[in-house]
Short mmCIF file of C-alpha atoms in Angstrom, two decimals:
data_model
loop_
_atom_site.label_atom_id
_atom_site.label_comp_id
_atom_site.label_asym_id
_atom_site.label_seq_id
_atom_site.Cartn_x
_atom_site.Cartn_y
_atom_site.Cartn_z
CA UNK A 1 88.82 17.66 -27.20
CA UNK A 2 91.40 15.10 -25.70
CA UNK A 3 89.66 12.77 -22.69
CA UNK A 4 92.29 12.83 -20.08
CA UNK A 5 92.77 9.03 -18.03
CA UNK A 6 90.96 10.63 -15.00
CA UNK A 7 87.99 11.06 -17.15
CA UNK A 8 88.05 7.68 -18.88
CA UNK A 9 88.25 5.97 -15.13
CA UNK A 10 84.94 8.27 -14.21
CA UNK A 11 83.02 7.34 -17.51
CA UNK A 12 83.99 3.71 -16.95
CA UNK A 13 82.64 3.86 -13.44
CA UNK A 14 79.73 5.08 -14.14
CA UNK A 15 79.03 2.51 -17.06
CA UNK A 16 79.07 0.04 -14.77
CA UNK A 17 77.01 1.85 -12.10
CA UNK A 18 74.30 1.96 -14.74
CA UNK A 19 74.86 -1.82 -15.33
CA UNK A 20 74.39 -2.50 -12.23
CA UNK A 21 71.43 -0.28 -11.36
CA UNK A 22 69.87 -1.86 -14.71
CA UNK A 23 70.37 -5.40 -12.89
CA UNK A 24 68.93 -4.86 -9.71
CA UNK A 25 65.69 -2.54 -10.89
CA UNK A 26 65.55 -5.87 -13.51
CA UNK A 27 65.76 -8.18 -10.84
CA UNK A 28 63.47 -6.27 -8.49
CA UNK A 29 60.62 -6.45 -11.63
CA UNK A 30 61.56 -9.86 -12.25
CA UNK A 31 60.67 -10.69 -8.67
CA UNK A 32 57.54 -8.32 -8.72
CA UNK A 33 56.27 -10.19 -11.73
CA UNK A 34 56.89 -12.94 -9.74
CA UNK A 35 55.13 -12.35 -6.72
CA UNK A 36 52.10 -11.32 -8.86
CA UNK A 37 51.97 -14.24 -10.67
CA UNK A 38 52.08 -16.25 -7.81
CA UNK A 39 49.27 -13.93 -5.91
CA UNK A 40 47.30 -14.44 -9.63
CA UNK A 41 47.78 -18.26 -9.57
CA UNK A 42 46.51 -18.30 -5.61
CA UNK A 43 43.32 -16.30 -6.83
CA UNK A 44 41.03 -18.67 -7.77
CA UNK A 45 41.76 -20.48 -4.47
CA UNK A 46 40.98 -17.29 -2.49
CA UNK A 47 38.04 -15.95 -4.27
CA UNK A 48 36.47 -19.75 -3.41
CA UNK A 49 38.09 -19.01 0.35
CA UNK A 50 36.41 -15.92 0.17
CA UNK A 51 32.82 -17.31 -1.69
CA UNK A 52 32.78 -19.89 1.55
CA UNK A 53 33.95 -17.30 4.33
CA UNK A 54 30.28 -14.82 2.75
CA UNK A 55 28.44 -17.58 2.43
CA UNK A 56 29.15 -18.72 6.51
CA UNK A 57 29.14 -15.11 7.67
CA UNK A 58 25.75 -14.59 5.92
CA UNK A 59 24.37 -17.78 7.00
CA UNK A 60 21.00 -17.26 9.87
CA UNK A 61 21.58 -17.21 13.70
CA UNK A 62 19.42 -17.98 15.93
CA UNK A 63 19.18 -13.91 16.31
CA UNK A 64 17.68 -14.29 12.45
CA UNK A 65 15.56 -16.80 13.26
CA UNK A 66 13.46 -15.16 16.12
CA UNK A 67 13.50 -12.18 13.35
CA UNK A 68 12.32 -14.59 11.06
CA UNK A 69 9.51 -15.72 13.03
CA UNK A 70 8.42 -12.45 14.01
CA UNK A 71 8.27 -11.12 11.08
CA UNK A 72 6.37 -13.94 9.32
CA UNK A 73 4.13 -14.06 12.81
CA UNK A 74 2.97 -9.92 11.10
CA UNK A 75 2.64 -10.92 8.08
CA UNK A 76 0.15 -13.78 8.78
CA UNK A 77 -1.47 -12.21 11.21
CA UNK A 78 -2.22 -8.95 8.75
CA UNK A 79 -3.82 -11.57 6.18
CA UNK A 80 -5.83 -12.94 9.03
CA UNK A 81 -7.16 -9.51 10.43
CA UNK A 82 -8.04 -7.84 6.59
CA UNK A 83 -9.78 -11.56 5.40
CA UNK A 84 -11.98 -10.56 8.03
CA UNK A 85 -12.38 -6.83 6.71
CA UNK A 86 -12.73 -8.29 3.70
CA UNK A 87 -15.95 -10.32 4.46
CA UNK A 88 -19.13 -9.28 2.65
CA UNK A 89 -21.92 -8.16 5.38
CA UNK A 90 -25.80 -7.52 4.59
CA UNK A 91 -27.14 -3.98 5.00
CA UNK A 92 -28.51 -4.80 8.58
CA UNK A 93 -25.58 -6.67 9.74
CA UNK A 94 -23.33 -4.28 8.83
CA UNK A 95 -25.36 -1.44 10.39
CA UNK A 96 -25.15 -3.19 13.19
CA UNK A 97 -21.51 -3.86 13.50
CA UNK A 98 -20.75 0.24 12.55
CA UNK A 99 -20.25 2.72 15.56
CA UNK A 100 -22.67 5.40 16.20
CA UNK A 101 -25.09 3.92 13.72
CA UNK A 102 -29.01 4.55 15.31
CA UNK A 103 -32.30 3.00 14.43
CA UNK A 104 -33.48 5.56 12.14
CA UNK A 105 -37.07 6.25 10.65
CA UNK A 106 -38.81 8.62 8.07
CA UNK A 107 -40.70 11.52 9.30
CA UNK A 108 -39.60 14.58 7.14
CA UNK A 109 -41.34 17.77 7.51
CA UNK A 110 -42.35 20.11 4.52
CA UNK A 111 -39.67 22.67 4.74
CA UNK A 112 -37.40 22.92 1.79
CA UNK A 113 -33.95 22.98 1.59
CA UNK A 114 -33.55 22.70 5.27
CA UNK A 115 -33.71 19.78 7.55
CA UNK A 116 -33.38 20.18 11.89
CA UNK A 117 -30.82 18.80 13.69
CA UNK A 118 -33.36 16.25 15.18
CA UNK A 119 -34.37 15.13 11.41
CA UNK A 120 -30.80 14.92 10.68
CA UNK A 121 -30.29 12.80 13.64
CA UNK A 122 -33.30 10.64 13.24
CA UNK A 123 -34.20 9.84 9.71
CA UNK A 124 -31.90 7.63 7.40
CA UNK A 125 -29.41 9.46 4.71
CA UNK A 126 -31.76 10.96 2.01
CA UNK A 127 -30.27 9.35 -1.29
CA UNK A 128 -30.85 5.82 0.07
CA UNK A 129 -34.26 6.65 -1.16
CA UNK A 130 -35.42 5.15 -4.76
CA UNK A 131 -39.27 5.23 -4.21
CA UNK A 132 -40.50 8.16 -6.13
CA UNK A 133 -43.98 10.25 -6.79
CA UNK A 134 -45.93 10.71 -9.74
CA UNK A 135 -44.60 13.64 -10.27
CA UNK A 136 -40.69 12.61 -10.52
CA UNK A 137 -41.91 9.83 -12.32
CA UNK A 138 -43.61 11.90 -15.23
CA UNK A 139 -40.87 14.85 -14.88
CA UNK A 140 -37.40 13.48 -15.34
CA UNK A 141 -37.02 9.68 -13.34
CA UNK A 142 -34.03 9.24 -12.66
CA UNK A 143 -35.00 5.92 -12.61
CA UNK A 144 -33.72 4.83 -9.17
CA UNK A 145 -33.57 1.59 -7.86
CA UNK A 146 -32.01 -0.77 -5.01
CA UNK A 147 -29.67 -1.93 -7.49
CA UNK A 148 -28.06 1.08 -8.90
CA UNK A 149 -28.79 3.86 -6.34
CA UNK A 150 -24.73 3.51 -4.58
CA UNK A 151 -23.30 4.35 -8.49
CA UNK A 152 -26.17 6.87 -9.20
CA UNK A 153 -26.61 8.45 -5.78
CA UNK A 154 -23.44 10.62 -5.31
CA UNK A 155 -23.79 10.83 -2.02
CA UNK A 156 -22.36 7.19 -1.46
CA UNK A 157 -19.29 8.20 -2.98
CA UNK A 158 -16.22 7.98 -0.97
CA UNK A 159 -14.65 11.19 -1.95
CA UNK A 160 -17.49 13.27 -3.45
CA UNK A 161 -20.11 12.10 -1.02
CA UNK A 162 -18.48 13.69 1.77
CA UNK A 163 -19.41 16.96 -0.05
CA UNK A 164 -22.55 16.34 -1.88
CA UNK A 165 -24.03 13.55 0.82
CA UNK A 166 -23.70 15.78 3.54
CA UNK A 167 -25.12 18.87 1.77
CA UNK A 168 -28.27 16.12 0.90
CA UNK A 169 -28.64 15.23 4.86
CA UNK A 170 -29.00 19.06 5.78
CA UNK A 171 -30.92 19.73 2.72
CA UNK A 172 -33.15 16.60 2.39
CA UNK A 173 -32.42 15.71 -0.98
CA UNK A 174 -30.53 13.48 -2.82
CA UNK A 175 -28.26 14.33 -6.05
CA UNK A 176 -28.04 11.70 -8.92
CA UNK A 177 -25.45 11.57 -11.06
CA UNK A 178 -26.26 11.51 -14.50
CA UNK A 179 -22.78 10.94 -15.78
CA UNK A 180 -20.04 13.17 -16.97
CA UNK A 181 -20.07 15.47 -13.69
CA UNK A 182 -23.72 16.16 -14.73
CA UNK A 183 -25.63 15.98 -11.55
CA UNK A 184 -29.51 16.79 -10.49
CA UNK A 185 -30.87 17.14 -7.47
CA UNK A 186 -34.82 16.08 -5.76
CA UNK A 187 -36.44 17.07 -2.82
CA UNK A 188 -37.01 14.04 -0.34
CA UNK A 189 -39.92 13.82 2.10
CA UNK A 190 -41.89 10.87 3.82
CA UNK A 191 -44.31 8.88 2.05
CA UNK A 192 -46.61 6.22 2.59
CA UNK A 193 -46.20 1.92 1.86
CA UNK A 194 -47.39 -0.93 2.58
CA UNK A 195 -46.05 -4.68 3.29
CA UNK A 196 -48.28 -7.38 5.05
CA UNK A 197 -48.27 -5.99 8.58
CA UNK A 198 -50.00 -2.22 7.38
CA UNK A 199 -48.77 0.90 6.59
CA UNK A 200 -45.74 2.65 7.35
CA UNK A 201 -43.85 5.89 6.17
CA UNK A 202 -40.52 5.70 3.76
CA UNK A 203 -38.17 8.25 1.85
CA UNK A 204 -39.43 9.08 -1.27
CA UNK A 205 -38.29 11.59 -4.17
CA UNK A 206 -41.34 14.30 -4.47
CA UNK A 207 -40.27 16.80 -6.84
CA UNK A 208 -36.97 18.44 -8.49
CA UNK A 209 -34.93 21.00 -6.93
CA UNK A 210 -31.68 22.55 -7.45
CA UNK A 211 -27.86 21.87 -7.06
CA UNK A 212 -26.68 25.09 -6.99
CA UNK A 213 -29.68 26.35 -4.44
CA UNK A 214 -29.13 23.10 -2.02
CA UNK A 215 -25.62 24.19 -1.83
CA UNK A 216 -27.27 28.14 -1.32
CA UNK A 217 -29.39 26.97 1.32
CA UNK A 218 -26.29 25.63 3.41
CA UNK A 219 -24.28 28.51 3.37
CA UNK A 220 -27.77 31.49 4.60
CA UNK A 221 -28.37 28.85 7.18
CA UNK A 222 -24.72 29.58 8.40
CA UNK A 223 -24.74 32.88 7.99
CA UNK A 224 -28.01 33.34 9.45
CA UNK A 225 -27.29 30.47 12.27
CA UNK A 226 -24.06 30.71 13.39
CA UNK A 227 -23.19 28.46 16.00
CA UNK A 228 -26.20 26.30 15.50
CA UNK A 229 -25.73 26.40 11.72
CA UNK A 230 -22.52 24.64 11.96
CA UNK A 231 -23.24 22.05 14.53
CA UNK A 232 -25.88 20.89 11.80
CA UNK A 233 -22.64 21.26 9.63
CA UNK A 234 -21.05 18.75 11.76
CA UNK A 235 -23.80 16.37 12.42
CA UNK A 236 -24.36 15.75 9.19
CA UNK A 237 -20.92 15.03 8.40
CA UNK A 238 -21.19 12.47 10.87
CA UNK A 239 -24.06 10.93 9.55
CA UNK A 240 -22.26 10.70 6.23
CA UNK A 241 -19.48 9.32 7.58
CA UNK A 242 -21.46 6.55 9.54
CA UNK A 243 -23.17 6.21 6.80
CA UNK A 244 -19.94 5.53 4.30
CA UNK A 245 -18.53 3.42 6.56
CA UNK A 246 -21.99 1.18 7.57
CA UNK A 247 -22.15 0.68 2.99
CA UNK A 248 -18.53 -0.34 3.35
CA UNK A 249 -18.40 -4.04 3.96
CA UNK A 250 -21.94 -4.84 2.62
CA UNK A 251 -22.27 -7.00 -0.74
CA UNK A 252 -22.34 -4.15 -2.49
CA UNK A 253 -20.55 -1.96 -0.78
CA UNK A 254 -19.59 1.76 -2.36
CA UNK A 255 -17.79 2.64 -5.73
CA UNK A 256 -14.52 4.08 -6.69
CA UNK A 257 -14.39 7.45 -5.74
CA UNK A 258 -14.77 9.63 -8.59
CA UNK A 259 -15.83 7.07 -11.18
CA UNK A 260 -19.73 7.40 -10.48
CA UNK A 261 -19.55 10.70 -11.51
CA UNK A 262 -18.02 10.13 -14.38
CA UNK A 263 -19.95 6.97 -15.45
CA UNK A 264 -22.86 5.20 -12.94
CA UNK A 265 -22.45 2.26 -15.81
CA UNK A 266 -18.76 1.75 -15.46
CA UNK A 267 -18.94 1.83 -11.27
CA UNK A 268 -21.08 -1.05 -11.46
CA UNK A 269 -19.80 -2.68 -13.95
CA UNK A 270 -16.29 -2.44 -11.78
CA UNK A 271 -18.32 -3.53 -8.83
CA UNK A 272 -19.76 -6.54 -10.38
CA UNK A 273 -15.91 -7.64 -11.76
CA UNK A 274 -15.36 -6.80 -7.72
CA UNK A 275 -13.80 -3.61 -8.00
CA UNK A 276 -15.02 -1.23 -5.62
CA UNK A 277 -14.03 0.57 -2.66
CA UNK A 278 -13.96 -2.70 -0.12
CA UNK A 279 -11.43 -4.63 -2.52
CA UNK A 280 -9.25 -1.86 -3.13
CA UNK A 281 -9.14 -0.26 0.42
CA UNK A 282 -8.16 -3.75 1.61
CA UNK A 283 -6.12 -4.08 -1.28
CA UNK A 284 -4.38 -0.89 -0.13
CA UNK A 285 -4.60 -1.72 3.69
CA UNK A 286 -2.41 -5.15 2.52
CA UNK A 287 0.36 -3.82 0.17
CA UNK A 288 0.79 -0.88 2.72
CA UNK A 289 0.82 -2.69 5.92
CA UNK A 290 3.00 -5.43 3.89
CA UNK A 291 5.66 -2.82 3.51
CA UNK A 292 5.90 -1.45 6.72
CA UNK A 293 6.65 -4.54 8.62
CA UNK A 294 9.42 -5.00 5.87
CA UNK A 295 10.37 -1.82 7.35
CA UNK A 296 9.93 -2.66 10.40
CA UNK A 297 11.84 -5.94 10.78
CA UNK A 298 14.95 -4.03 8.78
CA UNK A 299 15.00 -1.42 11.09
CA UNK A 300 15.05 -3.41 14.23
CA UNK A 301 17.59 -5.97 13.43
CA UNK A 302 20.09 -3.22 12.16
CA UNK A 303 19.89 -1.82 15.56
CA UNK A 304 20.20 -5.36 16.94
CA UNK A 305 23.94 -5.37 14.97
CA UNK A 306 26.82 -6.20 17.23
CA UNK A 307 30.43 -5.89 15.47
CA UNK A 308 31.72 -8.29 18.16
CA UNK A 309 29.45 -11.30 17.40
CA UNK A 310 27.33 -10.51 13.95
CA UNK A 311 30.89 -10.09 12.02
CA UNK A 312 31.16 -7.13 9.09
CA UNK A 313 28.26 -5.05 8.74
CA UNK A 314 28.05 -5.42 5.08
CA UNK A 315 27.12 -9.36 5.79
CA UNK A 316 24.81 -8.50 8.39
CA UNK A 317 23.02 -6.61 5.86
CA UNK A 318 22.71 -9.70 3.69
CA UNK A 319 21.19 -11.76 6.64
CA UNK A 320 18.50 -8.61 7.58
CA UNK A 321 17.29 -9.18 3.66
CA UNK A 322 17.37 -12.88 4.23
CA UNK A 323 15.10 -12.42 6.53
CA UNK A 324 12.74 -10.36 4.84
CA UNK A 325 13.05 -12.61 2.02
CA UNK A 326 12.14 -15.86 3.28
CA UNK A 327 9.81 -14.33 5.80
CA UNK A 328 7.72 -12.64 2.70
CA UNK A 329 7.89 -16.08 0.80
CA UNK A 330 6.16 -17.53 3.74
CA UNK A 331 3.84 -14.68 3.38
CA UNK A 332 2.80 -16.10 -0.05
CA UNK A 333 2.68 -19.32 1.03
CA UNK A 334 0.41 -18.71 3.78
CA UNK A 335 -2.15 -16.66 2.14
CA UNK A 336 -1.90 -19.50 -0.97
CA UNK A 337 -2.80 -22.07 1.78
CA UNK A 338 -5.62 -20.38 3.52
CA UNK A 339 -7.56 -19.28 0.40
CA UNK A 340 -7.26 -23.03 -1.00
CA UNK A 341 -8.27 -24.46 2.63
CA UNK A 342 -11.48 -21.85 2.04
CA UNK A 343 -12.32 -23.24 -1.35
CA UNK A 344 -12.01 -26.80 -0.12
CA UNK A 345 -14.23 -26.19 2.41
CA UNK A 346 -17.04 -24.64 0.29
CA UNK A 347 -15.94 -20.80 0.81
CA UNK A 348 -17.26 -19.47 -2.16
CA UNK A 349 -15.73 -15.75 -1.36
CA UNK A 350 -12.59 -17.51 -0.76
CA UNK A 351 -10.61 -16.23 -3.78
CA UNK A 352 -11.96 -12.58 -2.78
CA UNK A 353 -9.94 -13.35 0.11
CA UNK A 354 -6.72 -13.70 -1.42
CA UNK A 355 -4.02 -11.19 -0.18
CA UNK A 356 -3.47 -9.61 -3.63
CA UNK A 357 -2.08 -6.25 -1.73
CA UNK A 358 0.35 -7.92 0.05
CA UNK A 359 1.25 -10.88 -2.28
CA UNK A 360 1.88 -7.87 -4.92
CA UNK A 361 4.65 -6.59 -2.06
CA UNK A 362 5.80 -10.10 -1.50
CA UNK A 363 6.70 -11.02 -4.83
CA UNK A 364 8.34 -7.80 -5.41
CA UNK A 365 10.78 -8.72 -2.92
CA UNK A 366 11.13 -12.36 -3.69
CA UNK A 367 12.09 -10.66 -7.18
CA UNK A 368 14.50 -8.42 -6.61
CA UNK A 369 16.65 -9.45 -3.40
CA UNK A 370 18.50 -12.13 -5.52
CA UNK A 371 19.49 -9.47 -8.06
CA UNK A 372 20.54 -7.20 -4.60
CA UNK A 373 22.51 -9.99 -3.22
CA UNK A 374 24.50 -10.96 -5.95
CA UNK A 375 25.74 -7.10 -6.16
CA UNK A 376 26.35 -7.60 -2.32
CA UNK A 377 28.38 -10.94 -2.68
CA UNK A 378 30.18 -9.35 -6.03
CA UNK A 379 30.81 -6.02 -3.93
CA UNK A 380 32.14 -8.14 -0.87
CA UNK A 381 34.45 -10.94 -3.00
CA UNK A 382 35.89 -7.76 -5.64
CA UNK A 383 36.53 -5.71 -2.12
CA UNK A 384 38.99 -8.93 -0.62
CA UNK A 385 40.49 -9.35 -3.66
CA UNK A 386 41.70 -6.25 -4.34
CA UNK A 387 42.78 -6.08 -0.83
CA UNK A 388 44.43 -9.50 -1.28
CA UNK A 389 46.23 -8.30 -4.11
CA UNK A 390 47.21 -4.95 -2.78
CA UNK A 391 48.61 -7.04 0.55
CA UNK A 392 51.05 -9.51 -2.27
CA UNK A 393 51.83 -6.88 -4.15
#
């Protein structure tokens, strides 16, 4: 097929259209490549533009500092109010101190199973009592005595004693534990001692009775009583409850719940290693309390944000952990200080002291909010870039 002139002129046209398209889409990449090596050669300058403009955004106010203050204000004052909690009491003083605790005395009549609401009222807790007849003596002992009664008693346990101690009140007994859930109960009535002023009358274990019929006894005396049945109910859930609560801050105040029943030997054995429910309700009380002023303090100065003055909101969220970081470091400090101010001043509970709970919480933080702001500066500088890149490009 013969190409006529016309076509030859078109063909040669469009040859150097092509040309000429290839030149400029060449020089518009050659200027592209350009412009992004320029933008690449400006990045280091900008990411340290960028490193300086975080670090001044995230830098305190004096908004942050009142923060600060508060929050290290809670946390100092929380160590100041549990190292009280956590001071060891005798029996009688902390008796004293409890609410609704009475002057109590023995006088238990010879019913079985059943004690009024007067008794209930008026005589101590039955398994406080470790004096014991002849007859418990030569028929079973459980060999009660003023040091082991809290871990062999289980009606001074903090969980189980809300059961079994306030089915001993109504019942007038106390239930030993014996280990492995194993438990046996006596009958308690008044006896008669001595001291240097005469006689006087005291609990004391006079025979064996049953578990399963204390328990027995409870429930006719509700069914039969009614009304009055469980107002005795309640009474003696009081008394319990007083009763917990009176053993609580003593020297040796009350086990781990649970672990009596398992083992009496490995409740005291915790106790005397100063495990026992005073340390670790305290222990609790800190670590809890610890975290909620955390809480509380992020909370409140996220509300406090104003876009206007505080800048982006993903720098204000540096400064709130700031906060919370240098006001839980303080929190370490303070509690370091006070328990080595106790030592040095002949406190020999001082170490017992020590806010473990809320040292535990404090180091956690101290821990991990480097890690968190590192991501947060990372996330903050790769965000700008990209954005300064996107902008040159």
């Amino acid at each position: 097929m013969k190409i006529t002139e016309e076509q030859k002129i078109a063909i040669q046209r469009r040859l150097k259209q092509m040309v000429a398209d290839y030149d400029s889409e060449k020089q518009s990449i050659d200027n592209d490549l350009h412009q992004y090596q320029e933008a690449v050669n400006q990045l280091p300058q900008f990411i340290e533009s960028v490193d300086a403009e975080f670090e001044d955004l995230t830098e305190l106010t004096k908004k942050d500092l009142s923060f600060l203050a508060f929050a290290s204000t809670l946390q100092v004052a929380r160590q100041l109010i549990t190292s009280y909690l956590k001071t060891r009491l005798s029996d009688k003083e902390s008796a004293r101190q409890t609410p609704f605790h009475t002057e109590e005395h023995s006088d238990r009549r010879t019913r079985q199973y059943y004690a009024t609401k007067s008794e209930i009222a008026t005589n101590p807790v039955p398994f406080d009592a470790v004096r014991k007849t002849e007859t418990v003596k030569n028929n079973g002992n459980p060999k009660l005595n003023g040091f082991n009664h809290r871990y062999k008693a289980i009606g001074h346990d903090p969980l189980l004693g809300l059961v079994f101690g306030t089915a001993n009140i109504m019942t007038k007994t106390i239930t030993v534990v014996k280990g492995n859930f194993l438990f046996e109960t006596y009958h308690v009535g008044s006896g008669m001692a001595t001291n240097g002023r005469g006689e006087y009358k005291v609990d004391m274990l006079t025979n064996q009775a049953s578990t399963s019929l204390m328990f027995e006894h409870i429930c006719s005396r509700i069914k039969s009583e009614g009304k009055e049945g469980w107002e005795a109910v309640a009474l003696a859930f009081g008394k319990e409850l007083v009763h917990l609560l009176s053993d609580l801050r003593t020297a040796k105040s009350l086990p781990l719940p649970i672990v009596s029943a398992i083992s009496p030997d490995i409740s005291r054995i915790l106790n005397l290693c100063g495990v026992d429910a005073l340390s670790t309700t305290t222990f609790s009380i800190d670590l809890f309390v610890s975290k909620l002023i955390d809480t509380a303090i992020a909370y409140m100065h996220s509300w406090c944000y104003n876009p206007a003055n505080d800048g982006p909101i993903e720098t204000y969220e540096v400064r709130t952990r700031n906060i919370i970081y240098y006001s839980n470091l303080i929190s370490v400090a303070s509690t370091t200080i006070q328990t080595l101010f106790r030592a040095y001043m002949g406190d020999e509970s001082a170490i017992s002291k020590f806010d473990f709970g809320g040292s535990i919480s404090s180091l956690g933080v101290v821990w991990q909010t480097p890690f968190i702001l590192s991501d947060m500066k990372s996330d903050y500088i790769r965000s700008k870039t990209v954005n300064f890149l996107n902008k040159e490009l």
